[in-house]
Amino acid sequence: MSRIGVFVCHCGENIGRTVDVARVAEAMRGLPGVAHAVDYKYMCSDPGQAMIKQAIAEKQLTGVVVAACSPHMHEKTFRRAAAGGGINPFLCEMANVREHCSWIHEDREKATEKAIDITRMIVEKVKRNAPLTTIRIPVERRALVIGGGIAGIQAALDIADGGREVVLVEKEPSIGGHMSQLSETFPTLDCSQCILTPRMVEVFQHPRIKLLTYSEVESVEGYIGNFKVKIRKKARSIDESKCNGCGECQKTCPNRRIPSEFDQGLGKRTAIYVPFPQAVPNLPVIDREKCSYFRGKAKGSKKEVCGKCRAACGRGAILFDQEDSFVEEKVGAIVVATGYRLYEIGKEQDSELLKGYGEYGYGTIPDVIDGLQFERLASASGPTSGAIQRPSDGKVPKRIVFLQCIGSRDPAKGIEYCSKICCMYVAKHTMLYRHKVHDGQATVFYMDIRANGKGYDEFVRRAIEEDGARYVRGRVSRMYRDGDVIKVLGYDTVNGTPLSIDADMVVLATAMRPQPGIQGLAQKLSVSYDKHGFINEAHPKLRPVETNTAGVYVAGACQSPRDIPDSVAMASAAASKVLGLFSNEELEREPTVAVVNADLCTGCFHCERVCAYGAITRKEIRDRNGNLVKVVADVNKGVCQGCGTCQATCPSKSLELAGFTDDQIYAAINAFAEL
């Protein structure tokens, strides 16, 4: 005979305001098999948990039902309390009467009746619960970090400094990400490269970090603690073991007018190039689409068209015939830190959900640039060595107009979210401009100013009050070239007057978007993403750096728009999660996974076809003489996520989900039907 204890929580007023919790407890006392039922203000508190432990001992309970909030919130808490009381923790279940009752109903009577029904169903289920044992799986205590920006660098260093090996994969020829392109950072105006490059070198020299640049993740198999990752190393056309980065090859390259990606198209590079002087590793790569040698080969030329770089290399490091190669790494955890890109302002967009701007003349008016291009103009390592000059004629602009929220917070353009950093970096740009062009005038068109961070509001005030930035609340409707100036037509919504400003240069603060290809990577990792392509966290408050796939963590702007301090904080948080995972040689996980009854299994393998996690394998059943009797389904307990899809599709009913058997589900349904 079951002896179930029911504990109904008020959750302060969260539940008690709408649900008559005392009546719920009273209703449970009359049910067969219920030996004890009480209500309490905060059941998750220490006195509340002590109450559960005491009742288990005194009433000799065989099961526990806690009618309270979501199991996601406190199921582990109450299962620990049940174990502390002396019963198997999986004989404790939660009835969610907060999200399912008090938070969605206003009628107290109906909400109370519903809470009674839900709790009664869980009581009937718990009567049929069986003791379960947690699953233990071995952990490969190495980590993979995808992305070599500041978030990936920080995560890799934290994990490596914690004593575990890290494989850092970066798709570009160098690590550093967008931060390496910045001139100075807000709100302290630190030199970006001065604080970043030492960290880049530290990554390169760290004995526990394996750095794979110019590489991309090809496929991911396995599960938490046991991932197998295949990585494509794209051909640099350079023998990395021989190259010493002397740069002689670049000096001889005849293709010298290729727009530099690092300088956002404002500078030029050669076909064989190092992305920027502080690149890590400081090794060149050949752009095969622009290289004369490869272009001639593609056209079928039998004669070697170029090859000057190979002739100039005294170490024989140029390998024109090098092909992509693959490496496989076994890791126990993965940190995704792929960063962001900027919204492209032109009319043509790469997504049907987005619309571009035609009115701002980006791409047609040469002196209309975006924020990252302005960073390169202001940077000492940029194409103008830090001088603010117009791209069209090299003149120093005396009047610059900055436009905020280009794409951001604009549902009409398909991006309704705030990009978070624009208000701050525009304020920084106005300050950098005035520090370099003392008699210049910076005008900022804004919707509102979101300076949310330590010292951020003071930073914006400094731009206005000390550096003379003129802020105009309003939108710009049109821009066009008129001789040597750009006519900027807008509206001041504070004064209610139209404005026309003659500008020498216009800088657009464009929205942040996730990196291209992030959706494909997310699918390889089995993690979810939102409609914009940002990786979803498991829970925005309680699990902000975890994803819905165990063992895969997220950091930085690939989750949502982030500034540098937030990205670094997230990276360290993800690293601490990884190190926590690696603190034991074995991983414990809940036993609510599918179980196969081999006697009933007919080997149809419908379950194998529907399993989204690849947890179903095939197992041979042999007799004593080794003869094959049949092949049945088997479940990899480390991979199974307990979704129950296999159970729903099994025609022979040979698959059941531990903790959610047919018997338990039917008992709950019957309890609801017995009204």
Coordinates of N, CA and C in Angstrom, one line a residue, residues 353-535:
L353 N 13.5 37.8 -44.5 CA 12.9 38.4 -43.4 C 13.4 39.9 -43.2
L354 N 14.4 40.2 -43.9 CA 15.1 41.5 -43.8 C 14.8 42.4 -45.0
K355 N 14.8 43.7 -44.7 CA 14.7 44.7 -45.8 C 15.8 45.7 -45.6
G356 N 16.3 46.2 -46.7 CA 17.5 47.1 -46.6 C 17.0 48.5 -46.7
Y357 N 18.0 49.4 -46.7 CA 17.7 50.9 -46.8 C 18.2 51.3 -48.2
G358 N 17.3 52.0 -48.9 CA 17.8 52.7 -50.1 C 18.0 54.2 -49.9
E359 N 17.4 54.7 -48.8 CA 17.4 56.2 -48.6 C 18.7 56.7 -48.1
Y360 N 19.6 55.9 -47.5 CA 20.8 56.4 -46.9 C 22.0 56.4 -47.8
G361 N 21.8 55.8 -49.0 CA 22.9 55.9 -50.0 C 24.1 55.1 -49.7
Y362 N 24.1 54.1 -48.8 CA 25.2 53.3 -48.5 C 25.6 52.5 -49.7
G363 N 26.9 52.6 -50.1 CA 27.3 51.9 -51.3 C 27.3 52.8 -52.5
T364 N 26.5 53.8 -52.5 CA 26.5 54.7 -53.7 C 27.1 56.1 -53.4
I365 N 27.0 56.6 -52.1 CA 27.7 57.8 -51.7 C 28.9 57.3 -51.0
P366 N 30.1 57.6 -51.5 CA 31.3 57.0 -50.9 C 31.6 57.4 -49.5
D367 N 31.1 58.5 -49.0 CA 31.5 59.0 -47.7 C 30.4 58.6 -46.7
V368 N 29.5 57.7 -47.0 CA 28.6 57.1 -46.1 C 29.2 55.8 -45.7
I369 N 29.6 55.6 -44.4 CA 30.2 54.4 -44.0 C 29.5 53.8 -42.8
D370 N 29.9 52.6 -42.3 CA 29.3 52.1 -41.1 C 30.2 52.2 -39.9
G371 N 29.8 51.8 -38.8 CA 30.5 52.0 -37.6 C 31.9 51.3 -37.5
L372 N 31.9 50.1 -38.1 CA 33.2 49.3 -38.1 C 34.2 50.0 -39.1
Q373 N 33.7 50.6 -40.1 CA 34.6 51.3 -41.0 C 35.2 52.5 -40.3
F374 N 34.4 53.2 -39.6 CA 34.9 54.4 -38.8 C 35.9 53.9 -37.8
E375 N 35.7 52.7 -37.2 CA 36.7 52.2 -36.3 C 38.1 52.0 -37.0
R376 N 38.0 51.5 -38.2 CA 39.3 51.3 -38.9 C 40.0 52.7 -39.3
L377 N 39.1 53.7 -39.6 CA 39.7 55.0 -39.9 C 40.4 55.6 -38.6
A378 N 39.7 55.3 -37.5 CA 40.3 55.9 -36.2 C 41.4 55.1 -35.6
S379 N 41.6 53.9 -36.1 CA 42.6 53.0 -35.5 C 44.0 53.3 -36.1
A380 N 45.0 53.3 -35.2 CA 46.4 53.5 -35.6 C 46.9 52.5 -36.5
S381 N 46.3 51.3 -36.5 CA 46.7 50.2 -37.5 C 45.8 50.2 -38.7
G382 N 45.0 51.2 -38.9 CA 44.1 51.3 -40.0 C 44.7 51.8 -41.3
P383 N 43.9 51.9 -42.3 CA 44.4 52.4 -43.6 C 44.9 53.8 -43.6
T384 N 44.5 54.6 -42.7 CA 44.9 56.0 -42.7 C 45.9 56.3 -41.5
S385 N 46.3 55.2 -40.8 CA 47.1 55.3 -39.6 C 46.5 56.1 -38.5
G386 N 45.2 56.1 -38.5 CA 44.5 56.8 -37.4 C 44.0 58.2 -37.7
A387 N 44.3 58.7 -38.9 CA 43.8 60.0 -39.3 C 42.3 59.8 -39.8
I388 N 41.4 60.7 -39.4 CA 40.1 60.7 -39.8 C 40.0 61.4 -41.2
Q389 N 39.9 60.6 -42.2 CA 39.8 61.1 -43.6 C 38.7 60.5 -44.4
R390 N 38.2 61.3 -45.3 CA 37.0 60.8 -46.1 C 37.5 59.7 -47.1
P391 N 36.8 58.7 -47.3 CA 37.2 57.6 -48.2 C 37.3 58.1 -49.6
S392 N 36.5 59.1 -50.0 CA 36.4 59.5 -51.4 C 37.6 60.3 -51.8
D393 N 38.1 61.3 -51.0 CA 39.2 62.2 -51.4 C 40.3 62.4 -50.4
G394 N 40.1 61.7 -49.2 CA 41.2 61.8 -48.2 C 41.1 63.1 -47.4
K395 N 40.1 64.0 -47.6 CA 40.0 65.2 -46.8 C 39.6 64.9 -45.4
V396 N 40.0 65.8 -44.5 CA 39.6 65.7 -43.1 C 38.1 66.2 -43.0
P397 N 37.2 65.4 -42.6 CA 35.8 65.9 -42.5 C 35.6 66.8 -41.3
K398 N 35.0 68.0 -41.6 CA 34.8 68.9 -40.5 C 33.4 68.8 -39.9
R399 N 32.5 68.1 -40.6 CA 31.2 67.9 -40.0 C 30.8 66.4 -40.3
I400 N 30.6 65.7 -39.2 CA 30.2 64.3 -39.3 C 28.8 64.1 -38.7
V401 N 28.0 63.4 -39.4 CA 26.6 63.0 -38.8 C 26.6 61.6 -38.5
F402 N 26.2 61.2 -37.3 CA 26.1 59.8 -36.9 C 24.6 59.5 -36.8
L403 N 24.2 58.4 -37.4 CA 22.8 57.9 -37.3 C 22.7 56.6 -36.5
Q404 N 21.9 56.7 -35.5 CA 21.8 55.5 -34.6 C 20.6 54.6 -35.1
C405 N 20.6 53.4 -34.6 CA 19.4 52.5 -34.8 C 19.2 52.3 -36.3
I406 N 20.2 52.0 -37.1 CA 20.1 51.7 -38.5 C 19.8 50.1 -38.6
G407 N 18.6 49.8 -38.7 CA 18.2 48.4 -38.7 C 17.7 48.0 -37.4
S408 N 18.3 48.4 -36.3 CA 17.9 48.0 -34.9 C 16.6 48.6 -34.6
R409 N 15.8 47.9 -33.8 CA 14.5 48.4 -33.3 C 13.6 48.8 -34.4
D410 N 13.7 48.2 -35.5 CA 12.8 48.6 -36.6 C 12.2 47.3 -37.2
P411 N 11.0 47.0 -36.8 CA 10.3 45.8 -37.3 C 10.1 45.9 -38.8
A412 N 9.9 47.1 -39.3 CA 9.7 47.2 -40.8 C 10.9 46.7 -41.6
K413 N 12.1 46.7 -40.9 CA 13.3 46.2 -41.6 C 13.6 44.7 -41.2
G414 N 12.8 44.2 -40.3 CA 12.9 42.8 -39.9 C 13.8 42.6 -38.7
I415 N 14.2 43.6 -38.0 CA 15.1 43.5 -36.8 C 14.4 44.4 -35.7
E416 N 13.7 43.8 -34.9 CA 13.0 44.5 -33.8 C 13.8 44.7 -32.6
Y417 N 14.9 44.0 -32.4 CA 15.7 44.0 -31.2 C 16.6 45.2 -31.2
C418 N 17.1 45.6 -30.0 CA 18.1 46.6 -29.8 C 19.4 46.0 -29.9
S419 N 20.4 46.6 -30.6 CA 21.7 46.1 -30.8 C 22.6 46.4 -29.6
K420 N 22.2 47.1 -28.7 CA 22.8 47.3 -27.4 C 24.0 48.2 -27.4
I421 N 24.9 48.0 -28.3 CA 26.2 48.6 -28.2 C 26.3 49.9 -29.0
C422 N 25.3 50.2 -29.9 CA 25.4 51.3 -30.8 C 25.4 52.7 -30.1
C423 N 24.6 52.8 -29.1 CA 24.5 54.1 -28.3 C 25.9 54.4 -27.8
M424 N 26.6 53.4 -27.3 CA 27.9 53.6 -26.6 C 29.0 53.8 -27.6
Y425 N 29.0 53.1 -28.7 CA 30.1 53.2 -29.6 C 30.0 54.5 -30.5
V426 N 28.7 55.0 -30.6 CA 28.5 56.3 -31.3 C 29.1 57.4 -30.4
A427 N 28.8 57.3 -29.1 CA 29.3 58.3 -28.2 C 30.9 58.3 -28.2
K428 N 31.4 57.0 -28.3 CA 32.9 56.9 -28.4 C 33.4 57.5 -29.7
H429 N 32.7 57.3 -30.8 CA 33.1 57.8 -32.1 C 33.2 59.3 -32.1
T430 N 32.2 60.0 -31.4 CA 32.2 61.4 -31.4 C 33.4 61.9 -30.6
M431 N 33.7 61.2 -29.5 CA 34.9 61.6 -28.7 C 36.2 61.4 -29.5
L432 N 36.3 60.3 -30.2 CA 37.5 60.0 -30.9 C 37.7 61.0 -32.0
Y433 N 36.6 61.4 -32.6 CA 36.6 62.4 -33.7 C 37.1 63.7 -33.2
R434 N 36.5 64.2 -32.1 CA 36.9 65.5 -31.6 C 38.4 65.5 -31.0
H435 N 38.8 64.3 -30.6 CA 40.2 64.2 -30.1 C 41.2 64.3 -31.3
K436 N 40.8 64.0 -32.5 CA 41.6 64.0 -33.7 C 41.4 65.3 -34.5
V437 N 40.1 65.7 -34.6 CA 39.7 66.9 -35.4 C 39.1 67.9 -34.4
H438 N 40.0 68.7 -33.8 CA 39.5 69.6 -32.7 C 38.5 70.6 -33.1
D439 N 38.5 71.0 -34.3 CA 37.5 72.0 -34.7 C 36.3 71.4 -35.4
G440 N 36.2 70.1 -35.4 CA 35.1 69.4 -36.1 C 33.8 69.4 -35.3
Q441 N 32.7 69.1 -35.9 CA 31.4 69.1 -35.3 C 30.7 67.7 -35.5
A442 N 30.4 67.0 -34.4 CA 29.7 65.7 -34.6 C 28.3 65.9 -34.2
T443 N 27.4 65.4 -35.0 CA 25.9 65.5 -34.8 C 25.4 64.1 -34.8
V444 N 24.6 63.7 -33.8 CA 24.1 62.4 -33.6 C 22.6 62.4 -33.7
F445 N 22.0 61.7 -34.6 CA 20.5 61.5 -34.6 C 20.2 60.2 -33.9
Y446 N 19.3 60.3 -32.9 CA 19.1 59.2 -32.0 C 17.6 59.1 -31.7
M447 N 17.1 57.9 -31.4 CA 15.7 57.7 -30.9 C 15.6 57.8 -29.4
D448 N 16.5 57.1 -28.7 CA 16.7 57.3 -27.3 C 18.1 56.8 -27.0
I449 N 18.6 57.1 -25.8 CA 20.0 56.6 -25.5 C 19.9 55.5 -24.4
R450 N 20.4 54.4 -24.8 CA 20.4 53.3 -23.8 C 21.8 53.0 -23.4
A451 N 22.2 53.7 -22.3 CA 23.5 53.6 -21.7 C 23.5 52.8 -20.4
N452 N 23.3 51.5 -20.6 CA 23.1 50.6 -19.4 C 24.3 49.8 -19.1
G453 N 25.1 50.3 -18.1 CA 26.3 49.7 -17.7 C 27.1 50.6 -16.8
K454 N 28.1 50.0 -16.2 CA 28.9 50.8 -15.2 C 29.7 51.8 -15.9
G455 N 29.4 53.1 -15.6 CA 30.1 54.2 -16.2 C 29.6 54.6 -17.6
Y456 N 28.6 53.9 -18.1 CA 28.1 54.1 -19.5 C 27.4 55.5 -19.6
D457 N 26.5 55.8 -18.7 CA 25.8 57.0 -18.8 C 26.7 58.2 -18.6
E458 N 27.7 58.1 -17.7 CA 28.7 59.1 -17.5 C 29.5 59.3 -18.8
F459 N 29.7 58.2 -19.5 CA 30.5 58.3 -20.7 C 29.8 59.1 -21.8
V460 N 28.5 58.8 -21.9 CA 27.7 59.6 -22.9 C 27.6 61.1 -22.5
R461 N 27.4 61.3 -21.2 CA 27.4 62.7 -20.8 C 28.7 63.4 -21.1
R462 N 29.8 62.7 -21.0 CA 31.1 63.3 -21.3 C 31.2 63.6 -22.7
A463 N 30.7 62.8 -23.6 CA 30.7 63.1 -25.1 C 30.0 64.3 -25.4
I464 N 28.9 64.5 -24.7 CA 28.0 65.7 -24.9 C 28.6 67.0 -24.3
E465 N 29.0 66.9 -23.0 CA 29.3 68.0 -22.3 C 30.8 68.4 -22.4
E466 N 31.7 67.5 -22.6 CA 33.1 67.8 -22.7 C 33.6 67.9 -24.1
D467 N 33.1 67.0 -24.9 CA 33.6 66.9 -26.3 C 32.6 67.5 -27.3
G468 N 31.5 68.1 -26.8 CA 30.7 68.9 -27.7 C 29.8 68.2 -28.7
A469 N 29.6 66.9 -28.5 CA 28.7 66.2 -29.5 C 27.3 66.8 -29.4
R470 N 26.7 67.0 -30.6 CA 25.4 67.5 -30.6 C 24.4 66.4 -30.9
Y471 N 23.5 66.2 -29.9 CA 22.5 65.1 -30.0 C 21.2 65.6 -30.5
V472 N 20.6 65.0 -31.5 CA 19.3 65.5 -32.0 C 18.4 64.2 -32.0
R473 N 17.3 64.4 -31.2 CA 16.4 63.3 -31.1 C 15.5 63.3 -32.4
G474 N 15.6 62.3 -33.2 CA 14.8 62.3 -34.4 C 15.4 61.4 -35.5
R475 N 14.7 61.2 -36.5 CA 15.1 60.3 -37.6 C 15.5 61.1 -38.8
V476 N 16.4 60.5 -39.6 CA 16.8 61.1 -40.9 C 16.0 60.4 -42.0
S477 N 15.4 61.2 -42.9 CA 14.5 60.6 -43.9 C 15.2 60.4 -45.2
R478 N 16.2 61.2 -45.5 CA 16.9 61.2 -46.8 C 18.3 61.8 -46.8
M479 N 19.1 61.2 -47.6 CA 20.5 61.8 -47.8 C 20.8 61.8 -49.2
Y480 N 21.5 62.8 -49.7 CA 22.0 62.8 -51.1 C 23.2 63.7 -51.2
R481 N 23.9 63.4 -52.2 CA 25.2 64.1 -52.5 C 24.9 65.4 -53.2
D482 N 25.4 66.5 -52.7 CA 25.2 67.8 -53.3 C 26.6 68.5 -53.4
G483 N 27.3 68.3 -54.5 CA 28.6 68.8 -54.7 C 29.6 68.1 -53.8
D484 N 30.2 68.8 -52.9 CA 31.2 68.2 -52.0 C 30.6 67.7 -50.7
V485 N 29.3 68.0 -50.5 CA 28.8 67.7 -49.1 C 27.6 66.7 -49.3
I486 N 27.3 66.1 -48.2 CA 26.1 65.2 -48.1 C 25.0 65.9 -47.4
K487 N 23.9 66.1 -48.1 CA 22.7 66.7 -47.5 C 22.0 65.7 -46.7
V488 N 21.9 66.0 -45.4 CA 21.2 65.1 -44.5 C 19.9 65.8 -44.0
L489 N 18.7 65.2 -44.4 CA 17.4 65.8 -44.1 C 16.8 65.0 -43.0
G490 N 16.5 65.6 -41.9 CA 15.9 64.9 -40.8 C 14.9 65.7 -40.1
Y491 N 14.5 65.3 -38.9 CA 13.4 66.0 -38.1 C 13.8 65.9 -36.7
D492 N 13.8 67.1 -36.0 CA 14.0 67.2 -34.6 C 12.7 67.0 -33.9
T493 N 12.5 65.9 -33.3 CA 11.2 65.6 -32.6 C 11.0 66.3 -31.3
V494 N 12.1 66.8 -30.7 CA 12.0 67.6 -29.5 C 11.5 69.0 -29.8
N495 N 12.1 69.7 -30.8 CA 11.7 71.0 -31.1 C 10.5 71.0 -32.1
G496 N 10.3 69.9 -32.8 CA 9.2 69.8 -33.8 C 9.6 70.6 -35.0
T497 N 10.8 70.6 -35.4 CA 11.3 71.3 -36.6 C 12.1 70.4 -37.5
P498 N 11.9 70.6 -38.8 CA 12.8 69.8 -39.8 C 14.2 70.4 -39.8
L499 N 15.1 69.5 -40.1 CA 16.5 69.9 -40.1 C 17.2 69.5 -41.4
S500 N 18.1 70.3 -41.8 CA 18.9 70.0 -43.0 C 20.4 70.3 -42.6
I501 N 21.2 69.3 -42.7 CA 22.6 69.4 -42.2 C 23.5 69.1 -43.4
D502 N 24.5 69.9 -43.6 CA 25.5 69.6 -44.6 C 26.7 68.8 -43.9
A503 N 26.9 67.6 -44.3 CA 27.9 66.8 -43.7 C 29.0 66.4 -44.7
D504 N 30.2 66.3 -44.1 CA 31.3 65.8 -45.0 C 31.4 64.3 -44.9
M505 N 30.8 63.7 -43.9 CA 30.8 62.2 -43.8 C 29.6 61.8 -42.9
V506 N 29.1 60.6 -43.2 CA 28.0 60.1 -42.4 C 28.3 58.7 -42.0
V507 N 28.1 58.5 -40.7 CA 28.5 57.1 -40.1 C 27.2 56.5 -39.6
L508 N 26.9 55.3 -40.1 CA 25.6 54.6 -39.8 C 25.9 53.5 -38.7
A509 N 25.2 53.6 -37.6 CA 25.3 52.6 -36.5 C 24.4 51.5 -36.8
T510 N 24.9 50.4 -37.4 CA 24.0 49.4 -37.9 C 23.8 48.3 -36.9
A511 N 22.8 47.5 -37.2 CA 22.4 46.4 -36.2 C 23.4 45.3 -36.2
M512 N 23.5 44.6 -35.1 CA 24.3 43.4 -35.0 C 23.4 42.2 -35.4
R513 N 24.1 41.3 -36.1 CA 23.4 40.1 -36.5 C 24.4 38.9 -36.2
P514 N 23.9 37.7 -36.1 CA 24.8 36.6 -35.9 C 25.6 36.3 -37.1
Q515 N 26.7 35.6 -37.0 CA 27.6 35.3 -38.1 C 26.8 34.4 -39.1
P516 N 27.2 34.6 -40.4 CA 26.6 33.7 -41.4 C 27.0 32.2 -41.1
G517 N 26.1 31.3 -41.4 CA 26.4 29.9 -41.1 C 26.1 29.4 -39.7
I518 N 25.7 30.4 -38.9 CA 25.4 30.0 -37.5 C 24.3 28.9 -37.4
Q519 N 23.3 29.0 -38.3 CA 22.2 28.1 -38.2 C 22.7 26.7 -38.6
G520 N 23.6 26.6 -39.5 CA 24.1 25.2 -39.9 C 24.9 24.7 -38.7
L521 N 25.7 25.5 -38.1 CA 26.5 25.1 -36.9 C 25.5 24.6 -35.8
A522 N 24.5 25.4 -35.6 CA 23.5 25.1 -34.5 C 22.9 23.7 -34.8
Q523 N 22.6 23.5 -36.0 CA 22.0 22.2 -36.3 C 23.0 21.0 -36.1
K524 N 24.3 21.3 -36.4 CA 25.3 20.2 -36.1 C 25.4 20.0 -34.6
L525 N 25.2 21.0 -33.8 CA 25.3 20.9 -32.4 C 24.0 20.5 -31.7
S526 N 22.9 20.5 -32.5 CA 21.5 20.2 -32.0 C 21.1 21.2 -30.9
V527 N 21.5 22.5 -31.1 CA 21.0 23.5 -30.3 C 20.0 24.4 -31.0
S528 N 19.1 25.1 -30.3 CA 18.1 25.8 -31.0 C 18.6 27.3 -31.2
Y529 N 17.9 28.0 -32.1 CA 18.2 29.4 -32.3 C 16.9 30.1 -32.6
D530 N 17.0 31.4 -32.4 CA 15.7 32.2 -32.7 C 15.6 32.6 -34.1
K531 N 14.6 33.3 -34.5 CA 14.3 33.6 -35.9 C 15.4 34.4 -36.5
H532 N 16.1 35.1 -35.7 CA 17.2 36.0 -36.2 C 18.5 35.2 -36.4
G533 N 18.6 34.0 -35.8 CA 19.8 33.1 -35.9 C 20.6 33.1 -34.7
F534 N 20.2 33.9 -33.6 CA 21.0 33.9 -32.4 C 20.7 32.6 -31.6
I535 N 21.8 32.0 -31.0 CA 21.7 30.8 -30.3 C 20.8 31.0 -29.0

